[in-house]
XYZ file of C-alpha atoms in Angstrom:
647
model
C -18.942 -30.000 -4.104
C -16.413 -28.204 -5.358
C -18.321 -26.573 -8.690
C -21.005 -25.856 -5.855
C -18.681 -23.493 -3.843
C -17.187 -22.049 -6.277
C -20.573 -20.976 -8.053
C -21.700 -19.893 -4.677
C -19.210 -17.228 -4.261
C -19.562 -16.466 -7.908
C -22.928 -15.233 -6.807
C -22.182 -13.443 -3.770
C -19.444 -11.628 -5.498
C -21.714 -10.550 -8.325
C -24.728 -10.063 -6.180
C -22.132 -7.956 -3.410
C -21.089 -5.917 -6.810
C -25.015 -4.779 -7.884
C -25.744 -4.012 -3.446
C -22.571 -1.864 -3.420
C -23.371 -0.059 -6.463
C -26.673 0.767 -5.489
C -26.095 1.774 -2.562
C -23.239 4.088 -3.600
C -25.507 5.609 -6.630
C -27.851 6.227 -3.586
C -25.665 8.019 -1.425
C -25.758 5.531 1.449
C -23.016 3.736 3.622
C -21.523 0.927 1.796
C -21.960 -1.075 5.343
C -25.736 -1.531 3.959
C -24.773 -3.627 1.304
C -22.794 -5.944 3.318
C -25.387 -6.644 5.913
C -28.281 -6.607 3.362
C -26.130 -8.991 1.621
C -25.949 -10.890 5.015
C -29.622 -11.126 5.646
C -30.280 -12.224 1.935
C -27.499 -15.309 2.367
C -28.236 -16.200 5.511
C -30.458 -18.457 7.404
C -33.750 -16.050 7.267
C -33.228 -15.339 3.857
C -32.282 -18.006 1.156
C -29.925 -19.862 3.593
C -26.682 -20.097 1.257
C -24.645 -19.773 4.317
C -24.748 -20.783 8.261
C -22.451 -18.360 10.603
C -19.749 -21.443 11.121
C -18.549 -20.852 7.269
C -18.197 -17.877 7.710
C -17.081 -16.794 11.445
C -13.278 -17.335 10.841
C -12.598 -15.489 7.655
C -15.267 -12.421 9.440
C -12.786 -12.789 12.578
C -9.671 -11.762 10.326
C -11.686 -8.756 9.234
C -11.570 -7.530 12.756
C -7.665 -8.510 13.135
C -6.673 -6.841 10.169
C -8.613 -3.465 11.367
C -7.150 -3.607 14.141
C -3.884 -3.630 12.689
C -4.445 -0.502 11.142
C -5.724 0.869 13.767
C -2.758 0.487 15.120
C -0.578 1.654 12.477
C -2.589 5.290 13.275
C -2.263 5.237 16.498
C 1.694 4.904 17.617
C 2.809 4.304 21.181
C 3.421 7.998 21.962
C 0.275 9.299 20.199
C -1.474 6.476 22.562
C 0.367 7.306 25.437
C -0.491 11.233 24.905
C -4.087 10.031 24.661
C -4.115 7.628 28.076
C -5.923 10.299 30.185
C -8.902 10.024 27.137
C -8.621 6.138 27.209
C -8.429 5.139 30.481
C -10.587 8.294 31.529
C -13.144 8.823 29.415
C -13.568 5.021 28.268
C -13.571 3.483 31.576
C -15.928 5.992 32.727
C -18.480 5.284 29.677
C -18.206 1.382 30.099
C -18.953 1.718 33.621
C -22.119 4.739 33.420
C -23.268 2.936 30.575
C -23.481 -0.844 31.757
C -24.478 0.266 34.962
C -27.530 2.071 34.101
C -28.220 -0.638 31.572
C -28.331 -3.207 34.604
C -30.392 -1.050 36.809
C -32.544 -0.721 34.276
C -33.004 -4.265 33.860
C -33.486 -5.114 37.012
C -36.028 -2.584 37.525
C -37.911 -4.647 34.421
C -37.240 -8.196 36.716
C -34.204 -9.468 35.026
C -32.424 -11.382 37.208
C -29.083 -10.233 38.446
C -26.312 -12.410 36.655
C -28.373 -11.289 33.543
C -28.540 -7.886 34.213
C -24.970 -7.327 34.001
C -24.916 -9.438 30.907
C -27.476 -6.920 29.119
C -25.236 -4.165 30.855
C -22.042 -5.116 29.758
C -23.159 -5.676 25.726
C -25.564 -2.587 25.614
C -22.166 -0.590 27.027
C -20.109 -1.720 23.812
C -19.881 0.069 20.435
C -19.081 -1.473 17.099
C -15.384 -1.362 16.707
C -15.587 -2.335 12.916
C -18.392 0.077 11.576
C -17.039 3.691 13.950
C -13.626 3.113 12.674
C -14.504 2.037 8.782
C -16.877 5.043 8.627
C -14.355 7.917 10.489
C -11.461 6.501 8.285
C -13.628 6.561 5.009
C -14.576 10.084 6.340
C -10.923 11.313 7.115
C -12.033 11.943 10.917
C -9.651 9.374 12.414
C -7.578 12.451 13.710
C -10.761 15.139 14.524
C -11.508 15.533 18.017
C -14.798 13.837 17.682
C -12.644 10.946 16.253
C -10.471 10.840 18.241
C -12.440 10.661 21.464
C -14.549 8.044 19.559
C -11.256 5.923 19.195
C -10.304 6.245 22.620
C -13.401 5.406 24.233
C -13.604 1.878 21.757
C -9.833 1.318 22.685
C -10.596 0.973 26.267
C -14.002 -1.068 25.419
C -11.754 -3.405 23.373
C -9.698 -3.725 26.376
C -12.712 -4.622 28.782
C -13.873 -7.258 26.703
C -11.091 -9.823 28.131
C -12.059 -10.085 31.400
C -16.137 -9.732 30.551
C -14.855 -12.835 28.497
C -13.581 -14.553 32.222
C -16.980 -13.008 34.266
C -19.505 -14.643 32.285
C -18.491 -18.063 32.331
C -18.069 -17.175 35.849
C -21.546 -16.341 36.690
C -22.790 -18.976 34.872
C -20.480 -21.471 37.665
C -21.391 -22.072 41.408
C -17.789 -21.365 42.744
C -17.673 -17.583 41.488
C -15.913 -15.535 44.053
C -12.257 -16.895 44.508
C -11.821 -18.386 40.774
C -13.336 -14.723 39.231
C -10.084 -12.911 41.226
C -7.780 -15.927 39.835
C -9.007 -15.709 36.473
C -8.663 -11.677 35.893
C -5.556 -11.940 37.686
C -4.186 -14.216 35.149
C -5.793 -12.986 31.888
C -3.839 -9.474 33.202
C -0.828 -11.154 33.840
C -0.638 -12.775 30.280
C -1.725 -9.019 28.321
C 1.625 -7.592 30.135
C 3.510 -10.555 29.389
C 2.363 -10.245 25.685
C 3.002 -6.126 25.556
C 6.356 -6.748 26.892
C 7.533 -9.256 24.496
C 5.613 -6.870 21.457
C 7.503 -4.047 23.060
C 10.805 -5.536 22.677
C 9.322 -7.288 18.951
C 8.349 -3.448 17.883
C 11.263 -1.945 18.895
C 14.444 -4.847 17.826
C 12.895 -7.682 16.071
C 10.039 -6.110 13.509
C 11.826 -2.659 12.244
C 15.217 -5.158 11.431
C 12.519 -7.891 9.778
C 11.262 -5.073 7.325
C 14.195 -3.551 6.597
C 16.135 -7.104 5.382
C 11.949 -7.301 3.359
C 12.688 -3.880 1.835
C 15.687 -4.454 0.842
C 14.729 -7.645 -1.198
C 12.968 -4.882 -3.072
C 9.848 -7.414 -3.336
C 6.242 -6.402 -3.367
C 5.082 -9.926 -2.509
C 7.151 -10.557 0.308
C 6.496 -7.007 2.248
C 2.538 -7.917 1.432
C 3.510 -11.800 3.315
C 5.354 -10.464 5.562
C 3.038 -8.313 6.332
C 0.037 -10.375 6.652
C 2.056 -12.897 9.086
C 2.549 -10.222 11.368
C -0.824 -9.169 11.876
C -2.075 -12.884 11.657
C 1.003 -14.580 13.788
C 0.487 -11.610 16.858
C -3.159 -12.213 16.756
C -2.973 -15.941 17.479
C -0.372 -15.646 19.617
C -2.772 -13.432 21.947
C -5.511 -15.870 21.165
C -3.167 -18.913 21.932
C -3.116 -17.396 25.470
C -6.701 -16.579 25.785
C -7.134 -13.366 24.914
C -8.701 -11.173 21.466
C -6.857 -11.769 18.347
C -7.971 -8.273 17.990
C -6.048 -7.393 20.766
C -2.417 -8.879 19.367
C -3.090 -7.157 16.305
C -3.787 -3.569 17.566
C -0.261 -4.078 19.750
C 1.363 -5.246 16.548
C 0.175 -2.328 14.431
C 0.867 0.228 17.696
C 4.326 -0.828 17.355
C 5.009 -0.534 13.849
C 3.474 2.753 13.630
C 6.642 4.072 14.645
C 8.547 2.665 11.707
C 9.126 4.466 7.995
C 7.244 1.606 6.756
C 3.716 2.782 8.389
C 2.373 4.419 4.912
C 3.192 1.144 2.941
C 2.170 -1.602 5.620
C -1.057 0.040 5.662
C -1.466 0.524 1.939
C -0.724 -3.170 1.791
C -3.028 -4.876 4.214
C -5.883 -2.443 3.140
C -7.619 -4.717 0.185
C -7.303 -7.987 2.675
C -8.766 -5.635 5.224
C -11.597 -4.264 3.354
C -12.483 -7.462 1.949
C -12.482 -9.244 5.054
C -14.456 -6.656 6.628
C -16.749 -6.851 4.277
C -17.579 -10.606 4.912
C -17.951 -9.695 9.038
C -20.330 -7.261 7.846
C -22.039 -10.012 6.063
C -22.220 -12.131 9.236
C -23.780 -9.871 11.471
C -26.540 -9.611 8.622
C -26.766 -12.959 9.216
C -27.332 -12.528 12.919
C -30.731 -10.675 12.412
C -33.711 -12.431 13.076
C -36.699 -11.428 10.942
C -39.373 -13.587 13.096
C -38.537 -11.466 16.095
C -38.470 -8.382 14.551
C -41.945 -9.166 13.411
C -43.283 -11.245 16.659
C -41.989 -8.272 18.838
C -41.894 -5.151 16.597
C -43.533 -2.796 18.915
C -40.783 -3.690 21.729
C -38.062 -3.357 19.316
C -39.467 0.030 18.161
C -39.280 1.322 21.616
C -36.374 -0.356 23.051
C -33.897 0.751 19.781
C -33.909 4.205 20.025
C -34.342 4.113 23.622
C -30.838 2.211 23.775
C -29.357 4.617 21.292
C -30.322 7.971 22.946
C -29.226 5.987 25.901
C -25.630 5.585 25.134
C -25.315 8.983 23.176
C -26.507 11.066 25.904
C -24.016 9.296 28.318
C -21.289 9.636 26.385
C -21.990 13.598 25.704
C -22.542 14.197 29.348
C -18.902 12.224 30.116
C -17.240 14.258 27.352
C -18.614 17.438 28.499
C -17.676 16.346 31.910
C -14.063 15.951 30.998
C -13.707 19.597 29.400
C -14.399 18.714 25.747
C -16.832 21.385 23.782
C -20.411 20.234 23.382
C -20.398 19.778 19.595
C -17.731 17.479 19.813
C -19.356 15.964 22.657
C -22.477 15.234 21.030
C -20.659 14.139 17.669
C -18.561 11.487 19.711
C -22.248 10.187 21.354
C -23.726 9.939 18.031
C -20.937 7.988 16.872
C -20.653 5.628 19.565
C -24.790 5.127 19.523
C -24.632 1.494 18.126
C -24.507 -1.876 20.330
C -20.613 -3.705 19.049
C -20.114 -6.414 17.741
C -18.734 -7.960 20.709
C -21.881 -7.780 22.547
C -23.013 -10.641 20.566
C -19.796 -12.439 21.383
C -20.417 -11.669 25.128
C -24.141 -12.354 24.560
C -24.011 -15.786 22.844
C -21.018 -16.855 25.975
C -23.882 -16.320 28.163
C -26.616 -18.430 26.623
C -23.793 -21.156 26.476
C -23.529 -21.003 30.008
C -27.161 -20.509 30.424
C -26.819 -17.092 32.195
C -29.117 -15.438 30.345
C -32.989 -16.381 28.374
C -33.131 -17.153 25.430
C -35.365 -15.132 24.437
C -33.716 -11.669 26.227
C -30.280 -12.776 24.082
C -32.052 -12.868 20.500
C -33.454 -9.641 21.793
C -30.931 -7.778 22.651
C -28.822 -9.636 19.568
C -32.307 -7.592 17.164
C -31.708 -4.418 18.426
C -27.766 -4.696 18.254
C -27.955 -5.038 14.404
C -30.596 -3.029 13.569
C -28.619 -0.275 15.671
C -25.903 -1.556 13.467
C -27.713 -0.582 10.184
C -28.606 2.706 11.527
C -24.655 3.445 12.512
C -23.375 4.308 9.293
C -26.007 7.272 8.528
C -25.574 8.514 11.847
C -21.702 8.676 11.740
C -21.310 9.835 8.429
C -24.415 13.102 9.986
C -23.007 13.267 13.358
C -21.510 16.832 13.024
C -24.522 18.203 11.226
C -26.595 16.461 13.500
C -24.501 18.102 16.821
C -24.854 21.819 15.193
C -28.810 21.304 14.877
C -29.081 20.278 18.320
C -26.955 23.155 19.254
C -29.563 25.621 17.459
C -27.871 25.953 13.815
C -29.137 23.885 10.544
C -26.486 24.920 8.518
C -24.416 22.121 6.627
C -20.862 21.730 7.672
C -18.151 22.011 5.211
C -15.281 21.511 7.756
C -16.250 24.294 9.856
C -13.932 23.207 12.967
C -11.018 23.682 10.611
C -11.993 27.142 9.427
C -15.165 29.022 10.228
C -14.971 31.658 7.579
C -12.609 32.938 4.962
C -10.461 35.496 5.000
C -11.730 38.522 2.931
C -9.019 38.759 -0.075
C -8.790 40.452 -2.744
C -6.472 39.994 -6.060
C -5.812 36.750 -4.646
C -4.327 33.280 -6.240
C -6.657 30.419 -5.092
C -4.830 27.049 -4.833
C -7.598 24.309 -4.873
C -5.303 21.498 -3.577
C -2.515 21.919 -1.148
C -0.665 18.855 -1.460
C 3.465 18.833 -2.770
C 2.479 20.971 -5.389
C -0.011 23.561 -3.705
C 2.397 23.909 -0.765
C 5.401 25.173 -3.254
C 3.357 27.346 -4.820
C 2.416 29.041 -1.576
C 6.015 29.238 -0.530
C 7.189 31.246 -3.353
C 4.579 33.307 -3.241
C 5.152 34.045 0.444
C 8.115 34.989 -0.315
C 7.027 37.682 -2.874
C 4.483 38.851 -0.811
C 1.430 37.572 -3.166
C -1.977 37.322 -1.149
C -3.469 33.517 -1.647
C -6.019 31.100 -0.215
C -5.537 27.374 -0.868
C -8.355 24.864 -0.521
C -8.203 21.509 0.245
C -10.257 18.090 0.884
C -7.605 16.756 3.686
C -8.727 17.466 7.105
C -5.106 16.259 8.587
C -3.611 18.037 6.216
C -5.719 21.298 6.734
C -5.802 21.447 10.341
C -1.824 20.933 10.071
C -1.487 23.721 7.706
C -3.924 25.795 9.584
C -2.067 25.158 12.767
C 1.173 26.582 11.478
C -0.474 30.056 9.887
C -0.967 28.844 6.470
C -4.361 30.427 4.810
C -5.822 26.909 3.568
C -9.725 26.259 4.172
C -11.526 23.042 4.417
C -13.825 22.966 1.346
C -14.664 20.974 -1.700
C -13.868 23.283 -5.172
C -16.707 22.163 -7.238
C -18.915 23.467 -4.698
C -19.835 27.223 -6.213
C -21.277 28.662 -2.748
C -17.184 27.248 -1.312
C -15.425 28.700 -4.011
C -17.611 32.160 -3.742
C -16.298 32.005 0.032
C -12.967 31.514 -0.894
C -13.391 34.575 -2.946
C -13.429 33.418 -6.522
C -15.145 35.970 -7.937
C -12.325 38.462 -6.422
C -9.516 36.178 -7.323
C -6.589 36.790 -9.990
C -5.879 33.454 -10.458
C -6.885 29.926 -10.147
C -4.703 27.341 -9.973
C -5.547 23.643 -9.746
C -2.349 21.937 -8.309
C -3.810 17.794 -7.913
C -3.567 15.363 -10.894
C -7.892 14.004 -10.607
C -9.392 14.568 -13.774
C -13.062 13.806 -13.457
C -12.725 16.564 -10.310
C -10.545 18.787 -12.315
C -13.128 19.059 -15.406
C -16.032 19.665 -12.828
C -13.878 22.690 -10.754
C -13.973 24.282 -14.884
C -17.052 23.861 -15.586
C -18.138 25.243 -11.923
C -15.322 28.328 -12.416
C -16.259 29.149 -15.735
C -19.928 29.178 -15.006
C -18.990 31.635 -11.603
C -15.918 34.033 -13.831
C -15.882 32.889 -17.558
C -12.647 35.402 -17.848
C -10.899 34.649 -14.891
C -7.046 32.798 -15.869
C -6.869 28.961 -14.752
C -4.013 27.376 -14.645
C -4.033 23.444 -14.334
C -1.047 21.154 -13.421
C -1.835 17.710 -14.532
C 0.970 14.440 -14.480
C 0.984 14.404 -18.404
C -0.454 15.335 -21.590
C -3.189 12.712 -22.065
C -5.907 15.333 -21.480
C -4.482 18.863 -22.867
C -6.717 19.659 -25.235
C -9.808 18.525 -23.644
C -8.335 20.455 -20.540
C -8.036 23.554 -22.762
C -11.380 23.223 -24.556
C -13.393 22.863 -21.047
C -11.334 26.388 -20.512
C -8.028 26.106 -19.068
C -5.806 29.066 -20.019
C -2.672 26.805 -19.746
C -2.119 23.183 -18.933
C 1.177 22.146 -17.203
C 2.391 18.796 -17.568
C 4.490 17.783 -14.487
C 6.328 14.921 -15.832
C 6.770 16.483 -19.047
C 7.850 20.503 -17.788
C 10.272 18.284 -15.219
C 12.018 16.533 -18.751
C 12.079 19.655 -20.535
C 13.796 21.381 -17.267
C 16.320 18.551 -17.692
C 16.686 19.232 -21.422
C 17.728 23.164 -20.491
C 19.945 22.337 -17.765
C 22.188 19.903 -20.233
C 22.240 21.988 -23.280
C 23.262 24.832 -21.087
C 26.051 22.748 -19.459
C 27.048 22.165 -22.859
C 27.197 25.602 -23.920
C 23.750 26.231 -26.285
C 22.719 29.571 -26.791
C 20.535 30.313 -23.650
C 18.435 32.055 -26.274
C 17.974 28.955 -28.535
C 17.097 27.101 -25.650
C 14.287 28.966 -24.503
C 13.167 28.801 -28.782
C 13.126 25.295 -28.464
C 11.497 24.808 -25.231
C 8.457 27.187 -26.368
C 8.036 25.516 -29.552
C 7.804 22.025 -27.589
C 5.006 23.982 -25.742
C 3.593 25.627 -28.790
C 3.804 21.946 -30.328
C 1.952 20.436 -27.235
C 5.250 18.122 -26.135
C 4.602 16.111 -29.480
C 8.408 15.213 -29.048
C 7.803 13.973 -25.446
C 5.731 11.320 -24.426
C 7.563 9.438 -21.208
C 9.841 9.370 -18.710
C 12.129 7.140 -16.774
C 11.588 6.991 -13.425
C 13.865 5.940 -10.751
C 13.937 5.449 -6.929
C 13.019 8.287 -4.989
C 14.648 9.536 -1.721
C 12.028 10.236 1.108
C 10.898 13.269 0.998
C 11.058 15.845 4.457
C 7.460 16.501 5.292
C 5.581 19.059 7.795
C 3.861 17.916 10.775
C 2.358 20.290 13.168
C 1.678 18.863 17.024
C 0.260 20.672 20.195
C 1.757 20.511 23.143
C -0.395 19.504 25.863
C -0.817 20.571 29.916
C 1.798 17.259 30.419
C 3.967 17.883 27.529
C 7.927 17.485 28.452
C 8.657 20.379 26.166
C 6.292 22.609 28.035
C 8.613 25.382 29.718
C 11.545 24.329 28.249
C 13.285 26.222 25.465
C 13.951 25.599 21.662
C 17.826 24.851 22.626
C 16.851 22.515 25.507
C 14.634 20.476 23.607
C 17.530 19.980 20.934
C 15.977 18.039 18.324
C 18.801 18.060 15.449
C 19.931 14.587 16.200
C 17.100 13.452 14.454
C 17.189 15.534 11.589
C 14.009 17.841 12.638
C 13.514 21.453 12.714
C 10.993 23.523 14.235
C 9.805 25.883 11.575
C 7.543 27.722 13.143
C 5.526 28.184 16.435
C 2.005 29.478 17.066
C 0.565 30.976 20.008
C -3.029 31.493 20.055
C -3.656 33.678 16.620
C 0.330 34.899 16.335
C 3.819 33.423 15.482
C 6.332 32.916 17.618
C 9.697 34.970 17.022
C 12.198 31.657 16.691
C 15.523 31.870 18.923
C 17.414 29.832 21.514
C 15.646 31.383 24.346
C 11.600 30.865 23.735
C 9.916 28.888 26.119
C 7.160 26.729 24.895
C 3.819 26.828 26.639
C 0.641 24.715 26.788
C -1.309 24.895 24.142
C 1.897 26.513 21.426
C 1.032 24.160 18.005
C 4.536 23.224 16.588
C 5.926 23.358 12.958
C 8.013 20.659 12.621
C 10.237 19.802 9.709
C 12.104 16.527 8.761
C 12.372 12.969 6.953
C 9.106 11.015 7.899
C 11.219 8.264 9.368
C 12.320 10.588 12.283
C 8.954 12.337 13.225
C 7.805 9.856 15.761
C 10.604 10.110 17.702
C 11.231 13.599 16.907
C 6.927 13.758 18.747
C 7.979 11.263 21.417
C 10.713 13.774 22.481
C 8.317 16.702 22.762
C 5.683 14.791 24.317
C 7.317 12.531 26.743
C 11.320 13.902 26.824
C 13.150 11.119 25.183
């Protein structure tokens, strides 16, 4: 038995290996490969595995997403965003399931199974909207961000669909429905209280006595008993694991630990995910697809135009622009994964046919499959309905590019490309950065900094960017394969144009050179020979025979260097820009009231519509002013919760 399973997953590791391959060499969402995967193991294909071996393990996929989900979104990013979530996502669960149940009652479904085929036709999948907008870097566009919202509130509306369903499926309905939601409500406060107090006392001390064990196996444990233990306690008390998780992650958000928690539980997550994908493969039916194909092919884009054009209306509704409107409808498109939850409660309680569950089960995966292309099109797919075909490259970010000329183009404006552009502010040299970050260019954008949205191996980007008017090219990020692709592309564009390439060490100089670099900058190794300098100086060298010797280490290609020790860094202060919003505490107060020095943070800047702010005591912040904040990452929540909510 035991040679049996252990050959078994053998073969669906290998056989998961070959479907993710392809499906990457083929430019498609790697989502297909789990659910084609899914369909191949399961009971319609070969029949490896049944859904009870794997339901558990698919389940901790979900928890651990949620945890991360929560990590992004802190309590006062959540709480700037309730108007969206309790707005916008009640609004959409309601519209949505509503006309779903009219509809089916208009088709002679009977009531109590009307809002059954209301209620799952009105969720989205959780797992695939979030995978595919994090893979994507979107989490934190507008489209995202109204996707998350509106799937926060649906995650919240699946407890008490949980208690209705068993409900209409009893005789007594009315007075035990009112105690039931009344309870479930009762425990979810009781639970967010205790996490509240956990998140703010008990968790941050827990990690910092983990850190400083200095232990990468016991922050991963610890870790993964956080996410696991909150989940089952909100289970324990009849409510999502999901749920738990989300508050867990929510709360440690806030920490200094948010970049490395997440880091952590991301293989588990993935992995896990990956095997809930597989499960809803499972789910698909291939008799019904073929016994009732013409109903399916009617009803599935039906259902999907459906809930897209409901959700763009509701956005519009609430002031957001169109295009981001009719991104956030294509993303939320799909039927969720906890429709089949709710749907396969209600055949248990013999609510619904048979028949109608497998039904609406068929057209919630194949809407499934169809989620990842849709997602990963929506914002081309919004500008064509809006009357343009043209690709976006990021255009929210930055419509056009500046017209420059004699220029340095950055292409990267990480650590490095961001102290570049410093000093040469400072001497007054014209630049243009470009960079595959949408936080990060949005961020930059918002505080005046000339960085576009683009990918630099793209020649139509980099002619936008102004290449071919440039004086310089510097590539300031350490990826190879990209950085030998940006040459080629350059070279092809300006074959006498200077490049200048910063890579982490030497491994690659000379191939770096011969694909025509100028000069190739090794950080670790320039960083040792600016130690070297600074000690024979202290001890009195010739200035003059130290700059000999640190050119002929150049000229010699660092042959005498070849390492480094490294040590323990201190945190590093980072920028983080933030808008203030119509509700905004800061809003009409000035930069001395708002006094955020006790937490080490500075504002560096302030924009108003297309100009700077002059800094001084008495400006008075308005809505809509995007601020440049400066400080140790530690101390930006709260430095955001002060700005947002005043304290």
């Amino acid at each position: 038995m035991q040679e049996s399973w252990l050959g078994l997953g053998l073969l669906l590791a290998t056989m998961a290996i070959v479907a993710i391959a392809l499906v990457r060499r083929l430019g498609l969402p790697v989502i297909l490969a789990w659910l084609g995967l899914g369909l191949l193991a399961g009971p319609e294909g070969l029949a490896w595995l049944t859904q009870d071996q794997i339901h558990l393990v698919a389940e901790l996929g979900i928890v651990f997403l949620m945890f991360s989900l929560g990590l992004e979104f802190s309590l006062p990013r959540l709480w700037a965003m309730r108007s969206r979530v309790f707005g916008l996502g009640s609004a959409q669960v309601l519209v949505t399931g509503g006309i779903a149940s009219l509809i089916a009652l208009a088709l002679g479904v009977e009531l109590r199974a009307a809002i059954v085929v209301g209620a799952a036709i009105a969720l989205s999948s959780t797992a695939i909207v979030l995978k595919q907008l994090d893979e994507l870097g979107w989490l934190n566009r507008r489209h995202g961000e109204l996707s998350v919202s509106v799937l926060l509130f649906q995650d919240l509306a699946v407890i008490p669909l949980l208690i209705i369903i068993p409900m209409l499926g009893s005789e007594n309905v009315g007075t035990a429905l009112v105690f039931e939601l009344g309870w479930a409500l009762l425990k979810a406060g009781a639970v967010f209280t205790a996490l509240l107090w956990a998140g703010g006392y008990l968790l941050p001390r827990l990690f910092d006595e983990v850190a400083r064990s200095r232990s990468d196996e016991l922050f991963v444990l610890t870790t993964l008993v956080v996410a696991l233990a909150t989940g089952f306690v909100t289970l324990w008390l009849g409510l999502s694991m999901a749920l738990g998780a989300f508050l867990a992650g929510m709360l440690l958000g806030e920490s200094q630990y948010r970049q490395q928690l997440e880091a952590d539980i991301r293989p588990f997550r993935d992995l896990l995910m990956g095997l809930f994908f597989v499960s809803v493969g499972m789910l698909l039916d291939i008799s019904i697809v073929m016994e009732h194909w013409l109903l399916l092919l009617l009803m599935l884009p039906l259902v999907m135009l459906m809930k897209a054009a409901i959700v763009a209306m509701l956005a519009v509704g609430t002031g957001e622009k169109i295009k981001d409107a009719l991104a956030t409808g294509l993303c939320l498109a799909q039927i969720g994964e906890f429709s089949f939850i709710l749907v396969g409660l209600a055949l248990t309680w013999q609510v619904i046919d048979p028949a109608l569950g497998n039904l609406i089960v068929v057209v919630g995966v194949l809407s499934m499959v169809l989620a990842p292309t849709l997602i990963n099109r929506c914002l081309e797919l919004a500008k064509l309905m809006l009357g343009s075909g043209d690709r976006l490259t990021g255009g929210d970010i930055q419509p056009k590019a500046p017209q420059l000329e004699d220029h340095v183009l950055l292409l990267g404006y990480g650590r490095v490309g961001q102290t570049l552009a410093r000093f040469m502010r400072r001497e007054g040299i014209p630049y243009l950065a470009l960079d595959l970050d949408p936080v990060r260019v949005r961020e930059a954008r918002g505080g005046g900094e000339p960085v576009l949205f683009g990918d630099g191996r793209r020649s139509e980007i980099l002619k936008d960017a102004g290449l071919l008017r440039a004086k310089m090219v510097v590539v300031t990020y350490d990826n190879r394969r990209a950085i030998f692709n940006q040459l080629d592309c350059i070279r092809a564009l300006s074959p006498k144009l200077p490049i200048l390439v910063r890579t982490r060490d030497d491994k690659t100089l000379k191939a770096l050179r011969e694909a025509g670099a100028d000069q190739v900058i090794p950080e670790s190794l320039e960083g040792s020979l600016m130690l070297v300098s600074q000690v024979l100086y202290r001890l009195d060298v010739p200035l003059s025979t130290i700059l000999k010797r640190l050119e002929r280490e150049r000229r010699r290609h660092y042959s005498t260097l070849h390492g480094f020790f490294s040590g323990e860094e201190t945190p590093r202060e980072q920028l983080h820009g933030i808008t203030l919003t119509r509700d905004a505490w800061a809003v009409g107060r000035s930069l001395q009231e708002i006094s955020l020095q006790q937490w080490q943070v500075s504002v560096e800047a302030v924009q108003r519509e297309d100009a700077r702010q002059a800094l001084d005591d008495e400006l008075q912040f308005q809505e809509g002013d995007i601020l440049l904040l400066q400080g140790p990452p530690s101390k930006m929540e709260r430095a955001e919760r002060r700005l947002l909510e005043g304290f």
